[in-house]
Amino acid sequence: MATTLSGPLPGVHTPPTRTRRERGALGSAAKVAVMVVAAFLTLGPVVWTLFTALTPLEAGTGERSFGLGAFADVFVQVDMWLLVWNSALVTGLCAAGQMITAAMAGYVFAKMEFRGKGLLFGLVLATMMVPMQVTIVPVFLLIRGMGLADTLLALIIPAIPTAFGTFLMRQYFLGLPHELGEAAALDGAGPFRTFFSIFAPLAAPGLAIVGILAFNYHWNEFFRPLIMLISEQNFTVPLGLVTLQGNLGTGSVATVLAGVVLSMIPALVVFILGNKPLREGLTAGSNK
Amino acid sequence: MTAVVAPTPAAAEAPKSAPTAVPRADRRATTWLTWLFLAPTLLGLGLFTMVPIVGSILLAFFRWDIISDPQFVGFANFAELATDPTVRVSFLNTFGFVVIAVTLQLAVALFLAVLVQSRMPAWLRTFFRSAFFFPLILSAASVSLVMAYLFNAEFGLVNQVLAAINLPEVGWLTTDAGAITVVILVYVWQNFGFTFLLFVGGLASIPRDVYEASSIDGATGWKQFRAITLPLLSPTVLVASVMAIISALQIFDQPYVLTRGGPGDATRTAVMVIFESAFQQLEFGRASAIGIVLTLIIIGVTALQFRLSRRFVFYS
Amino acid sequence: MDLSRRAVLGLAGLGAVGTALSVPRLLATDIPGRGDDVLTVAILGNAQDAAARAGLVAAFNELHPDIGVRIMPIQGQDWSNFFAKILTLVAAGTPPDVVVVATEGAQLFADRLAHPLDEYVKRDAADLQDYFDDVNPSLIESFMYEGSLYQLPIDFNAANVYYNTSALEVAGLERPADGWTHEDFLGYAREMGRANTGSFLPFFWTNRLWGGVVPWLYINDTSFLAETTAPGGEWLWDSFYPGETGRSGGYRWLEPNADDPKVFESFDYLRTIVAEGLGSSPAQGGGGELVARFAQGQIGMTPAGGFWVDGLAEGGMTPADYDVTYFPQWKGQRHQFGAAGYAMMSTSERKDEAWEWIKFCTTREGMRLAFPSPNTTPVRRSMCNDAFYSEKGPAHWQVFYDTLDNLPSGPIPAPPQQAAVETALIKNVVGAVTAGSDGGVRSALGTLQRDLALALRRSS
């Protein structure tokens, strides 16, 4: 950990033996080397997955050969388009719903004063500590009571209120200067207009983070769909991938991995689009 | 702008009092807005989290298999937990896992976050940041599936590589130590990226001139890290560790796909036992009882962290 | 990230329209047959498996044009997963009328969910005589529970030994005799290991209830649960199997039996196989590319049943490349099997229609339509014939049914608490067979005994 600090800083009184510049260059090279190894370890399994999916075992010969056969196989074995549509509906509506409700609640917790605020916010945060497995059976019974058992709405409706998103948005609104609201009020804007025309647009990067995290979570979600969905027509992508494994795990490895690769694509697209707001949002302090 | 997640000094000290002299109509509108905006979140969390928790607590006093009528059994479910070796082992496993995995996750994330601050071309920095974050966009279930192939004792790539460089092959998923190692590695592999991003954000919000001042005083390297970086980063470390611990206490996907809790009970976690009791053995009351104990533990640990944080966390 | 207001509104509008168009999908009202007043038959499988039964449904409807049938495929990685889904359906208030149930869940269903078939069987005895004449009584007995019959089996799989012919020939070995012993098996494994190189494994096995340690316990005349039988059932045996003696009203697995010295013997034998590198250290769950590995000749022997024939053919194996034989004998040569059949749900409001379906599926026509190719073994002796196996093999396909007719056999142990029992077994097997010494095996079996006692004490 002795090499953790960043390169030479102006005015540093370095000990002798080596010149500052030499030490800095050497240190940087070592640091980059360490990070290259770390990047290899994080990306390696992904590359292996892609490679294996592209080189399925040939029936009979036992040879591996390059080709898209495994990907074609995915579409033969499961209705990939339906899976994607279902996942897109669940993920899109969860993300949109979370962005809206989190923006509203986060704004109130950041900018409004009312009795019981601390207690309510504490309660909201406390719900984050309850494992989902603990509440899933009562939630299932509630969903049944609403007549929504084995529908996509069973996944969407309970997921829209979000404690974590509310927390994120509160933090974000706290960072916006209070004077903006005061200025708007002086201009004669009511509280609703102040929110919609001043604060909400400024909070767009924060909303993007909530949306991206929601997308990522619900696109990959496994446990709730496993419990809540029964009909195959309602399955989301992760459940479809399990189908590829076959009964007692007899499916082809290449086909399973091709499914994994396909399921990665939308998350990857969102990741690339969202990389910038995500990084800026989470590292924003730097531009102060 | 201030960091979103880490409560930086600016955020913590944001003015709390509303501006004075607000017209009466606006005050009424403000009240309206307050409750209207809170309603979806409060009602939603109330209906889909609070009510189910109460339901779960009630359920813990019954024996119920979903099909037959529930049977009131008092504290019998809780009493059985105390004597059930599987439950005891699974909780111990979970604690051990949390300690090792969270320490590793925070250490790796902090180490890399500090490294990535060093001087390098912008594209390289972006590449590293993206690479470290990448595993987060995958689903835990499919990652575990991929890792199960990689760590397969007979045909897996990891053992083939070990054999190629003349190291002994390891029974990754068939020995206790191997299976625990794999579960921890796979979990940390997938989750350190988020902590990493939090730390990058926290580090970036430490003003440059603090370092410069200390350099003039002769502090460098490790000393500077101890004296400046860690204290100024401590609010971020608190948030990161609270989040990491809460989610590690609920670990399920990785051992479920990789080992099904085995070999023996070596990788059986608390949430796995909840799942097995409820959805395989149809003992919903027992599952609820375990779940409530786990929830209480999570709340206790989190409260303890915030308590300790008063001593260790440094707000400028 | 400066999305203009117009772009945001446009996107929101697009999303709203898309959502509005998807309302039937969100509410699942677009699933055909959902909520219809038809006979719902739940099967373990996916949409393709359901489609494969279209012929069966059509043939049934020719006979019963007034009974609408909906096949409802239910996904599950294994049986316990499938049963959890059925329970979810019951809990959701939409239980199916008929469910395919395997041995693993037979007693759980009989205990809590299924309706006994006794009255129907007695009523239609004349129609069913042909079926019972064609089916080995062991299969029927495995679906008796406390004197009542809950299912009519339609397919089964006994654990036999598959071997790769060339792996055998390379080692200069002949096909083993039907009565080979467990010592012979060890010799075969050693010879194969010596003669084949690379990542070759003489014996590959998977740690699960069916085909895991159980075959080795059964051939040694023991089991990890004490097996007793229930009285009753004469109503069936006397009328359909006159002359058959010693049949019961079903099995009972009430006590753990892991402390039996013979159980230790079998586990210690498996420990030797693993320690010598002759057998895989048992993997949990599925075998990954087992078919491919076996087809490539990287695996010498593995336990499997008739269900594997189709998969091996798809994997490129010809009947000459592999063959099947019995498990070796030890103190006995009792074989384990798992079977499956349709159970009638006690909540069903269409029990008479359900019975017609169950009965139809036991006819020759129903079975021919249900099992067009050998991906399982039909329970009717007359259907395990040359025509069924002519293209795909193996040469000694008679082994599949002769296992029932010529050797003692019994179902895998599956009391109503099967899921807990299986968990207890699976989790202690690895520790026992990878133990460094016989002391390690003993202590692992001690834990198994304790866990099984706990599992059996629960619920029921």
PDB file of N, CA and C in Angstrom, chain A residues 2-82:
ATOM      1  N   ALA A   2       2.198   1.078  -0.006  1.00  0.00           N
ATOM      2  CA  ALA A   2       3.068   2.251   0.073  1.00  0.00           C
ATOM      3  C   ALA A   2       3.014   3.050  -1.209  1.00  0.00           C
ATOM      4  N   THR A   3       2.572   2.425  -2.270  1.00  0.00           N
ATOM      5  CA  THR A   3       2.586   3.128  -3.554  1.00  0.00           C
ATOM      6  C   THR A   3       1.230   3.715  -3.888  1.00  0.00           C
ATOM      7  N   THR A   4       0.360   3.828  -2.885  1.00  0.00           N
ATOM      8  CA  THR A   4      -1.015   4.180  -3.240  1.00  0.00           C
ATOM      9  C   THR A   4      -1.208   5.629  -3.638  1.00  0.00           C
ATOM     10  N   LEU A   5      -0.368   6.494  -3.184  1.00  0.00           N
ATOM     11  CA  LEU A   5      -0.659   7.895  -3.487  1.00  0.00           C
ATOM     12  C   LEU A   5      -0.350   8.263  -4.921  1.00  0.00           C
ATOM     13  N   SER A   6      -1.107   9.199  -5.383  1.00  0.00           N
ATOM     14  CA  SER A   6      -0.959   9.579  -6.781  1.00  0.00           C
ATOM     15  C   SER A   6       0.389  10.242  -7.034  1.00  0.00           C
ATOM     16  N   GLY A   7       0.747  10.320  -8.259  1.00  0.00           N
ATOM     17  CA  GLY A   7       2.054  10.769  -8.750  1.00  0.00           C
ATOM     18  C   GLY A   7       2.641  11.984  -8.047  1.00  0.00           C
ATOM     19  N   PRO A   8       3.708  12.487  -8.559  1.00  0.00           N
ATOM     20  CA  PRO A   8       4.413  13.578  -7.905  1.00  0.00           C
ATOM     21  C   PRO A   8       3.528  14.812  -7.797  1.00  0.00           C
ATOM     22  N   LEU A   9       3.526  15.381  -6.643  1.00  0.00           N
ATOM     23  CA  LEU A   9       2.763  16.596  -6.449  1.00  0.00           C
ATOM     24  C   LEU A   9       3.732  17.771  -6.432  1.00  0.00           C
ATOM     25  N   PRO A  10       3.262  18.905  -6.841  1.00  0.00           N
ATOM     26  CA  PRO A  10       4.159  20.057  -6.865  1.00  0.00           C
ATOM     27  C   PRO A  10       4.682  20.346  -5.465  1.00  0.00           C
ATOM     28  N   GLY A  11       5.949  20.623  -5.380  1.00  0.00           N
ATOM     29  CA  GLY A  11       6.516  21.039  -4.112  1.00  0.00           C
ATOM     30  C   GLY A  11       6.830  19.898  -3.173  1.00  0.00           C
ATOM     31  N   VAL A  12       6.819  18.677  -3.663  1.00  0.00           N
ATOM     32  CA  VAL A  12       7.115  17.552  -2.779  1.00  0.00           C
ATOM     33  C   VAL A  12       8.612  17.464  -2.537  1.00  0.00           C
ATOM     34  N   HIS A  13       8.977  17.361  -1.259  1.00  0.00           N
ATOM     35  CA  HIS A  13      10.395  17.208  -0.950  1.00  0.00           C
ATOM     36  C   HIS A  13      10.713  15.736  -0.870  1.00  0.00           C
ATOM     37  N   THR A  14      11.166  15.181  -1.967  1.00  0.00           N
ATOM     38  CA  THR A  14      11.423  13.743  -1.983  1.00  0.00           C
ATOM     39  C   THR A  14      12.804  13.447  -1.433  1.00  0.00           C
ATOM     40  N   PRO A  15      12.940  12.270  -0.796  1.00  0.00           N
ATOM     41  CA  PRO A  15      14.265  11.857  -0.351  1.00  0.00           C
ATOM     42  C   PRO A  15      15.178  11.626  -1.537  1.00  0.00           C
ATOM     43  N   PRO A  16      16.462  11.518  -1.308  1.00  0.00           N
ATOM     44  CA  PRO A  16      17.403  11.438  -2.419  1.00  0.00           C
ATOM     45  C   PRO A  16      17.313  10.131  -3.219  1.00  0.00           C
ATOM     46  N   THR A  17      18.397   9.459  -3.430  1.00  0.00           N
ATOM     47  CA  THR A  17      18.570   8.228  -4.222  1.00  0.00           C
ATOM     48  C   THR A  17      18.058   8.364  -5.653  1.00  0.00           C
ATOM     49  N   ARG A  18      16.762   8.563  -5.852  1.00  0.00           N
ATOM     50  CA  ARG A  18      16.280   8.715  -7.223  1.00  0.00           C
ATOM     51  C   ARG A  18      15.694  10.103  -7.396  1.00  0.00           C
ATOM     52  N   THR A  19      15.669  10.548  -8.595  1.00  0.00           N
ATOM     53  CA  THR A  19      15.012  11.829  -8.826  1.00  0.00           C
ATOM     54  C   THR A  19      13.520  11.605  -8.776  1.00  0.00           C
ATOM     55  N   ARG A  20      12.810  12.673  -8.524  1.00  0.00           N
ATOM     56  CA  ARG A  20      11.369  12.583  -8.394  1.00  0.00           C
ATOM     57  C   ARG A  20      10.725  12.024  -9.661  1.00  0.00           C
ATOM     58  N   ARG A  21      11.220  12.493 -10.771  1.00  0.00           N
ATOM     59  CA  ARG A  21      10.605  12.110 -12.031  1.00  0.00           C
ATOM     60  C   ARG A  21      10.730  10.602 -12.268  1.00  0.00           C
ATOM     61  N   GLU A  22      11.961  10.089 -12.038  1.00  0.00           N
ATOM     62  CA  GLU A  22      12.184   8.647 -12.231  1.00  0.00           C
ATOM     63  C   GLU A  22      11.223   7.834 -11.368  1.00  0.00           C
ATOM     64  N   ARG A  23      11.182   8.194 -10.086  1.00  0.00           N
ATOM     65  CA  ARG A  23      10.357   7.447  -9.160  1.00  0.00           C
ATOM     66  C   ARG A  23       8.885   7.481  -9.594  1.00  0.00           C
ATOM     67  N   GLY A  24       8.464   8.667 -10.011  1.00  0.00           N
ATOM     68  CA  GLY A  24       7.086   8.795 -10.448  1.00  0.00           C
ATOM     69  C   GLY A  24       6.788   7.901 -11.640  1.00  0.00           C
ATOM     70  N   ALA A  25       7.681   7.883 -12.604  1.00  0.00           N
ATOM     71  CA  ALA A  25       7.457   7.086 -13.808  1.00  0.00           C
ATOM     72  C   ALA A  25       7.418   5.599 -13.471  1.00  0.00           C
ATOM     73  N   LEU A  26       8.410   5.183 -12.655  1.00  0.00           N
ATOM     74  CA  LEU A  26       8.452   3.778 -12.266  1.00  0.00           C
ATOM     75  C   LEU A  26       7.193   3.392 -11.503  1.00  0.00           C
ATOM     76  N   GLY A  27       6.832   4.248 -10.517  1.00  0.00           N
ATOM     77  CA  GLY A  27       5.651   3.987  -9.713  1.00  0.00           C
ATOM     78  C   GLY A  27       4.412   3.892 -10.578  1.00  0.00           C
ATOM     79  N   SER A  28       4.280   4.807 -11.529  1.00  0.00           N
ATOM     80  CA  SER A  28       3.104   4.775 -12.394  1.00  0.00           C
ATOM     81  C   SER A  28       3.040   3.488 -13.190  1.00  0.00           C
ATOM     82  N   ALA A  29       4.177   3.062 -13.710  1.00  0.00           N
ATOM     83  CA  ALA A  29       4.193   1.828 -14.499  1.00  0.00           C
ATOM     84  C   ALA A  29       3.736   0.658 -13.642  1.00  0.00           C
ATOM     85  N   ALA A  30       4.251   0.597 -12.398  1.00  0.00           N
ATOM     86  CA  ALA A  30       3.861  -0.506 -11.520  1.00  0.00           C
ATOM     87  C   ALA A  30       2.364  -0.451 -11.236  1.00  0.00           C
ATOM     88  N   LYS A  31       1.869   0.755 -11.006  1.00  0.00           N
ATOM     89  CA  LYS A  31       0.445   0.896 -10.716  1.00  0.00           C
ATOM     90  C   LYS A  31      -0.407   0.450 -11.895  1.00  0.00           C
ATOM     91  N   VAL A  32      -0.004   0.898 -13.081  1.00  0.00           N
ATOM     92  CA  VAL A  32      -0.770   0.509 -14.267  1.00  0.00           C
ATOM     93  C   VAL A  32      -0.721  -1.006 -14.438  1.00  0.00           C
ATOM     94  N   ALA A  33       0.451  -1.598 -14.171  1.00  0.00           N
ATOM     95  CA  ALA A  33       0.567  -3.048 -14.301  1.00  0.00           C
ATOM     96  C   ALA A  33      -0.404  -3.735 -13.348  1.00  0.00           C
ATOM     97  N   VAL A  34      -0.464  -3.258 -12.107  1.00  0.00           N
ATOM     98  CA  VAL A  34      -1.395  -3.853 -11.140  1.00  0.00           C
ATOM     99  C   VAL A  34      -2.820  -3.738 -11.648  1.00  0.00           C
ATOM    100  N   MET A  35      -3.143  -2.574 -12.204  1.00  0.00           N
ATOM    101  CA  MET A  35      -4.513  -2.386 -12.677  1.00  0.00           C
ATOM    102  C   MET A  35      -4.823  -3.218 -13.912  1.00  0.00           C
ATOM    103  N   VAL A  36      -3.805  -3.439 -14.734  1.00  0.00           N
ATOM    104  CA  VAL A  36      -4.016  -4.298 -15.907  1.00  0.00           C
ATOM    105  C   VAL A  36      -4.357  -5.707 -15.436  1.00  0.00           C
ATOM    106  N   VAL A  37      -3.636  -6.189 -14.421  1.00  0.00           N
ATOM    107  CA  VAL A  37      -3.939  -7.519 -13.884  1.00  0.00           C
ATOM    108  C   VAL A  37      -5.359  -7.548 -13.339  1.00  0.00           C
ATOM    109  N   ALA A  38      -5.724  -6.499 -12.587  1.00  0.00           N
ATOM    110  CA  ALA A  38      -7.073  -6.449 -12.016  1.00  0.00           C
ATOM    111  C   ALA A  38      -8.127  -6.440 -13.121  1.00  0.00           C
ATOM    112  N   ALA A  39      -7.870  -5.668 -14.171  1.00  0.00           N
ATOM    113  CA  ALA A  39      -8.830  -5.604 -15.281  1.00  0.00           C
ATOM    114  C   ALA A  39      -8.929  -6.955 -15.975  1.00  0.00           C
ATOM    115  N   PHE A  40      -7.776  -7.654 -16.085  1.00  0.00           N
ATOM    116  CA  PHE A  40      -7.791  -8.984 -16.708  1.00  0.00           C
ATOM    117  C   PHE A  40      -8.652  -9.935 -15.885  1.00  0.00           C
ATOM    118  N   LEU A  41      -8.512  -9.851 -14.552  1.00  0.00           N
ATOM    119  CA  LEU A  41      -9.289 -10.747 -13.694  1.00  0.00           C
ATOM    120  C   LEU A  41     -10.778 -10.430 -13.747  1.00  0.00           C
ATOM    121  N   THR A  42     -11.130  -9.145 -13.892  1.00  0.00           N
ATOM    122  CA  THR A  42     -12.559  -8.834 -13.940  1.00  0.00           C
ATOM    123  C   THR A  42     -13.161  -9.155 -15.304  1.00  0.00           C
ATOM    124  N   LEU A  43     -12.396  -8.945 -16.360  1.00  0.00           N
ATOM    125  CA  LEU A  43     -12.970  -9.171 -17.690  1.00  0.00           C
ATOM    126  C   LEU A  43     -12.736 -10.592 -18.206  1.00  0.00           C
ATOM    127  N   GLY A  44     -11.732 -11.283 -17.654  1.00  0.00           N
ATOM    128  CA  GLY A  44     -11.380 -12.620 -18.141  1.00  0.00           C
ATOM    129  C   GLY A  44     -12.561 -13.573 -18.242  1.00  0.00           C
ATOM    130  N   PRO A  45     -13.300 -13.756 -17.149  1.00  0.00           N
ATOM    131  CA  PRO A  45     -14.425 -14.692 -17.230  1.00  0.00           C
ATOM    132  C   PRO A  45     -15.443 -14.305 -18.298  1.00  0.00           C
ATOM    133  N   VAL A  46     -15.605 -12.987 -18.521  1.00  0.00           N
ATOM    134  CA  VAL A  46     -16.553 -12.538 -19.538  1.00  0.00           C
ATOM    135  C   VAL A  46     -16.043 -12.923 -20.925  1.00  0.00           C
ATOM    136  N   VAL A  47     -14.756 -12.719 -21.144  1.00  0.00           N
ATOM    137  CA  VAL A  47     -14.164 -13.073 -22.437  1.00  0.00           C
ATOM    138  C   VAL A  47     -14.266 -14.578 -22.660  1.00  0.00           C
ATOM    139  N   TRP A  48     -13.989 -15.341 -21.600  1.00  0.00           N
ATOM    140  CA  TRP A  48     -14.076 -16.802 -21.713  1.00  0.00           C
ATOM    141  C   TRP A  48     -15.502 -17.221 -22.086  1.00  0.00           C
ATOM    142  N   THR A  49     -16.484 -16.558 -21.469  1.00  0.00           N
ATOM    143  CA  THR A  49     -17.882 -16.865 -21.763  1.00  0.00           C
ATOM    144  C   THR A  49     -18.179 -16.648 -23.242  1.00  0.00           C
ATOM    145  N   LEU A  50     -17.747 -15.488 -23.739  1.00  0.00           N
ATOM    146  CA  LEU A  50     -17.981 -15.154 -25.144  1.00  0.00           C
ATOM    147  C   LEU A  50     -17.285 -16.175 -26.050  1.00  0.00           C
ATOM    148  N   PHE A  51     -16.048 -16.490 -25.701  1.00  0.00           N
ATOM    149  CA  PHE A  51     -15.263 -17.413 -26.522  1.00  0.00           C
ATOM    150  C   PHE A  51     -15.918 -18.803 -26.558  1.00  0.00           C
ATOM    151  N   THR A  52     -16.326 -19.297 -25.385  1.00  0.00           N
ATOM    152  CA  THR A  52     -16.934 -20.624 -25.329  1.00  0.00           C
ATOM    153  C   THR A  52     -18.258 -20.663 -26.084  1.00  0.00           C
ATOM    154  N   ALA A  53     -19.023 -19.558 -25.985  1.00  0.00           N
ATOM    155  CA  ALA A  53     -20.308 -19.510 -26.681  1.00  0.00           C
ATOM    156  C   ALA A  53     -20.094 -19.541 -28.195  1.00  0.00           C
ATOM    157  N   LEU A  54     -18.956 -18.997 -28.644  1.00  0.00           N
ATOM    158  CA  LEU A  54     -18.682 -18.932 -30.081  1.00  0.00           C
ATOM    159  C   LEU A  54     -18.039 -20.202 -30.614  1.00  0.00           C
ATOM    160  N   THR A  55     -17.632 -21.102 -29.703  1.00  0.00           N
ATOM    161  CA  THR A  55     -16.992 -22.337 -30.166  1.00  0.00           C
ATOM    162  C   THR A  55     -17.678 -23.555 -29.562  1.00  0.00           C
ATOM    163  N   PRO A  56     -18.901 -23.845 -30.033  1.00  0.00           N
ATOM    164  CA  PRO A  56     -19.615 -24.990 -29.463  1.00  0.00           C
ATOM    165  C   PRO A  56     -18.959 -26.329 -29.814  1.00  0.00           C
ATOM    166  N   LEU A  57     -19.214 -27.324 -28.972  1.00  0.00           N
ATOM    167  CA  LEU A  57     -18.747 -28.685 -29.249  1.00  0.00           C
ATOM    168  C   LEU A  57     -19.555 -29.254 -30.406  1.00  0.00           C
ATOM    169  N   GLU A  58     -18.857 -29.815 -31.377  1.00  0.00           N
ATOM    170  CA  GLU A  58     -19.558 -30.467 -32.471  1.00  0.00           C
ATOM    171  C   GLU A  58     -20.081 -31.817 -31.996  1.00  0.00           C
ATOM    172  N   ALA A  59     -21.347 -32.110 -32.328  1.00  0.00           N
ATOM    173  CA  ALA A  59     -21.875 -33.418 -31.969  1.00  0.00           C
ATOM    174  C   ALA A  59     -21.056 -34.492 -32.679  1.00  0.00           C
ATOM    175  N   GLY A  60     -20.753 -35.537 -31.963  1.00  0.00           N
ATOM    176  CA  GLY A  60     -20.055 -36.659 -32.602  1.00  0.00           C
ATOM    177  C   GLY A  60     -18.553 -36.529 -32.560  1.00  0.00           C
ATOM    178  N   THR A  61     -18.008 -35.493 -33.193  1.00  0.00           N
ATOM    179  CA  THR A  61     -16.553 -35.406 -33.272  1.00  0.00           C
ATOM    180  C   THR A  61     -15.925 -34.961 -31.953  1.00  0.00           C
ATOM    181  N   GLY A  62     -16.677 -34.185 -31.170  1.00  0.00           N
ATOM    182  CA  GLY A  62     -16.117 -33.710 -29.917  1.00  0.00           C
ATOM    183  C   GLY A  62     -15.140 -32.571 -30.109  1.00  0.00           C
ATOM    184  N   GLU A  63     -15.083 -32.026 -31.316  1.00  0.00           N
ATOM    185  CA  GLU A  63     -14.196 -30.894 -31.588  1.00  0.00           C
ATOM    186  C   GLU A  63     -14.938 -29.594 -31.334  1.00  0.00           C
ATOM    187  N   ARG A  64     -14.174 -28.569 -30.983  1.00  0.00           N
ATOM    188  CA  ARG A  64     -14.781 -27.243 -30.879  1.00  0.00           C
ATOM    189  C   ARG A  64     -14.521 -26.506 -32.191  1.00  0.00           C
ATOM    190  N   SER A  65     -15.561 -25.850 -32.697  1.00  0.00           N
ATOM    191  CA  SER A  65     -15.317 -25.076 -33.907  1.00  0.00           C
ATOM    192  C   SER A  65     -16.063 -23.757 -33.813  1.00  0.00           C
ATOM    193  N   PHE A  66     -15.488 -22.749 -34.452  1.00  0.00           N
ATOM    194  CA  PHE A  66     -16.022 -21.406 -34.364  1.00  0.00           C
ATOM    195  C   PHE A  66     -17.340 -21.284 -35.110  1.00  0.00           C
ATOM    196  N   GLY A  67     -18.326 -20.622 -34.528  1.00  0.00           N
ATOM    197  CA  GLY A  67     -19.579 -20.429 -35.240  1.00  0.00           C
ATOM    198  C   GLY A  67     -20.661 -19.884 -34.336  1.00  0.00           C
ATOM    199  N   LEU A  68     -21.761 -19.470 -34.964  1.00  0.00           N
ATOM    200  CA  LEU A  68     -22.855 -18.873 -34.222  1.00  0.00           C
ATOM    201  C   LEU A  68     -23.938 -19.890 -33.883  1.00  0.00           C
ATOM    202  N   GLY A  69     -23.603 -21.175 -34.064  1.00  0.00           N
ATOM    203  CA  GLY A  69     -24.592 -22.228 -33.855  1.00  0.00           C
ATOM    204  C   GLY A  69     -25.252 -22.175 -32.498  1.00  0.00           C
ATOM    205  N   ALA A  70     -24.458 -21.903 -31.472  1.00  0.00           N
ATOM    206  CA  ALA A  70     -25.010 -21.891 -30.121  1.00  0.00           C
ATOM    207  C   ALA A  70     -26.026 -20.772 -29.951  1.00  0.00           C
ATOM    208  N   PHE A  71     -25.774 -19.643 -30.612  1.00  0.00           N
ATOM    209  CA  PHE A  71     -26.706 -18.517 -30.512  1.00  0.00           C
ATOM    210  C   PHE A  71     -28.016 -18.858 -31.209  1.00  0.00           C
ATOM    211  N   ALA A  72     -27.905 -19.481 -32.395  1.00  0.00           N
ATOM    212  CA  ALA A  72     -29.107 -19.908 -33.093  1.00  0.00           C
ATOM    213  C   ALA A  72     -29.885 -20.895 -32.224  1.00  0.00           C
ATOM    214  N   ASP A  73     -29.145 -21.754 -31.540  1.00  0.00           N
ATOM    215  CA  ASP A  73     -29.750 -22.763 -30.683  1.00  0.00           C
ATOM    216  C   ASP A  73     -30.597 -22.140 -29.577  1.00  0.00           C
ATOM    217  N   VAL A  74     -30.132 -20.998 -29.061  1.00  0.00           N
ATOM    218  CA  VAL A  74     -30.878 -20.313 -27.997  1.00  0.00           C
ATOM    219  C   VAL A  74     -32.282 -19.978 -28.493  1.00  0.00           C
ATOM    220  N   PHE A  75     -32.356 -19.465 -29.736  1.00  0.00           N
ATOM    221  CA  PHE A  75     -33.651 -19.058 -30.269  1.00  0.00           C
ATOM    222  C   PHE A  75     -34.538 -20.262 -30.577  1.00  0.00           C
ATOM    223  N   VAL A  76     -33.908 -21.415 -30.835  1.00  0.00           N
ATOM    224  CA  VAL A  76     -34.693 -22.620 -31.076  1.00  0.00           C
ATOM    225  C   VAL A  76     -35.270 -23.139 -29.755  1.00  0.00           C
ATOM    226  N   GLN A  77     -34.451 -23.081 -28.715  1.00  0.00           N
ATOM    227  CA  GLN A  77     -34.857 -23.714 -27.466  1.00  0.00           C
ATOM    228  C   GLN A  77     -35.805 -22.857 -26.624  1.00  0.00           C
ATOM    229  N   VAL A  78     -35.657 -21.549 -26.686  1.00  0.00           N
ATOM    230  CA  VAL A  78     -36.593 -20.702 -25.944  1.00  0.00           C
ATOM    231  C   VAL A  78     -37.096 -19.590 -26.856  1.00  0.00           C
ATOM    232  N   ASP A  79     -38.252 -19.026 -26.476  1.00  0.00           N
ATOM    233  CA  ASP A  79     -38.813 -17.914 -27.252  1.00  0.00           C
ATOM    234  C   ASP A  79     -38.133 -16.633 -26.780  1.00  0.00           C
ATOM    235  N   MET A  80     -36.947 -16.392 -27.316  1.00  0.00           N
ATOM    236  CA  MET A  80     -36.112 -15.312 -26.814  1.00  0.00           C
ATOM    237  C   MET A  80     -36.801 -13.951 -26.922  1.00  0.00           C
ATOM    238  N   TRP A  81     -37.533 -13.752 -28.032  1.00  0.00           N
ATOM    239  CA  TRP A  81     -38.164 -12.436 -28.225  1.00  0.00           C
ATOM    240  C   TRP A  81     -39.204 -12.163 -27.146  1.00  0.00           C
ATOM    241  N   LEU A  82     -39.981 -13.209 -26.822  1.00  0.00           N
ATOM    242  CA  LEU A  82     -40.990 -13.033 -25.776  1.00  0.00           C
ATOM    243  C   LEU A  82     -40.314 -12.759 -24.431  1.00  0.00           C
TER     244      LEU A  82
END
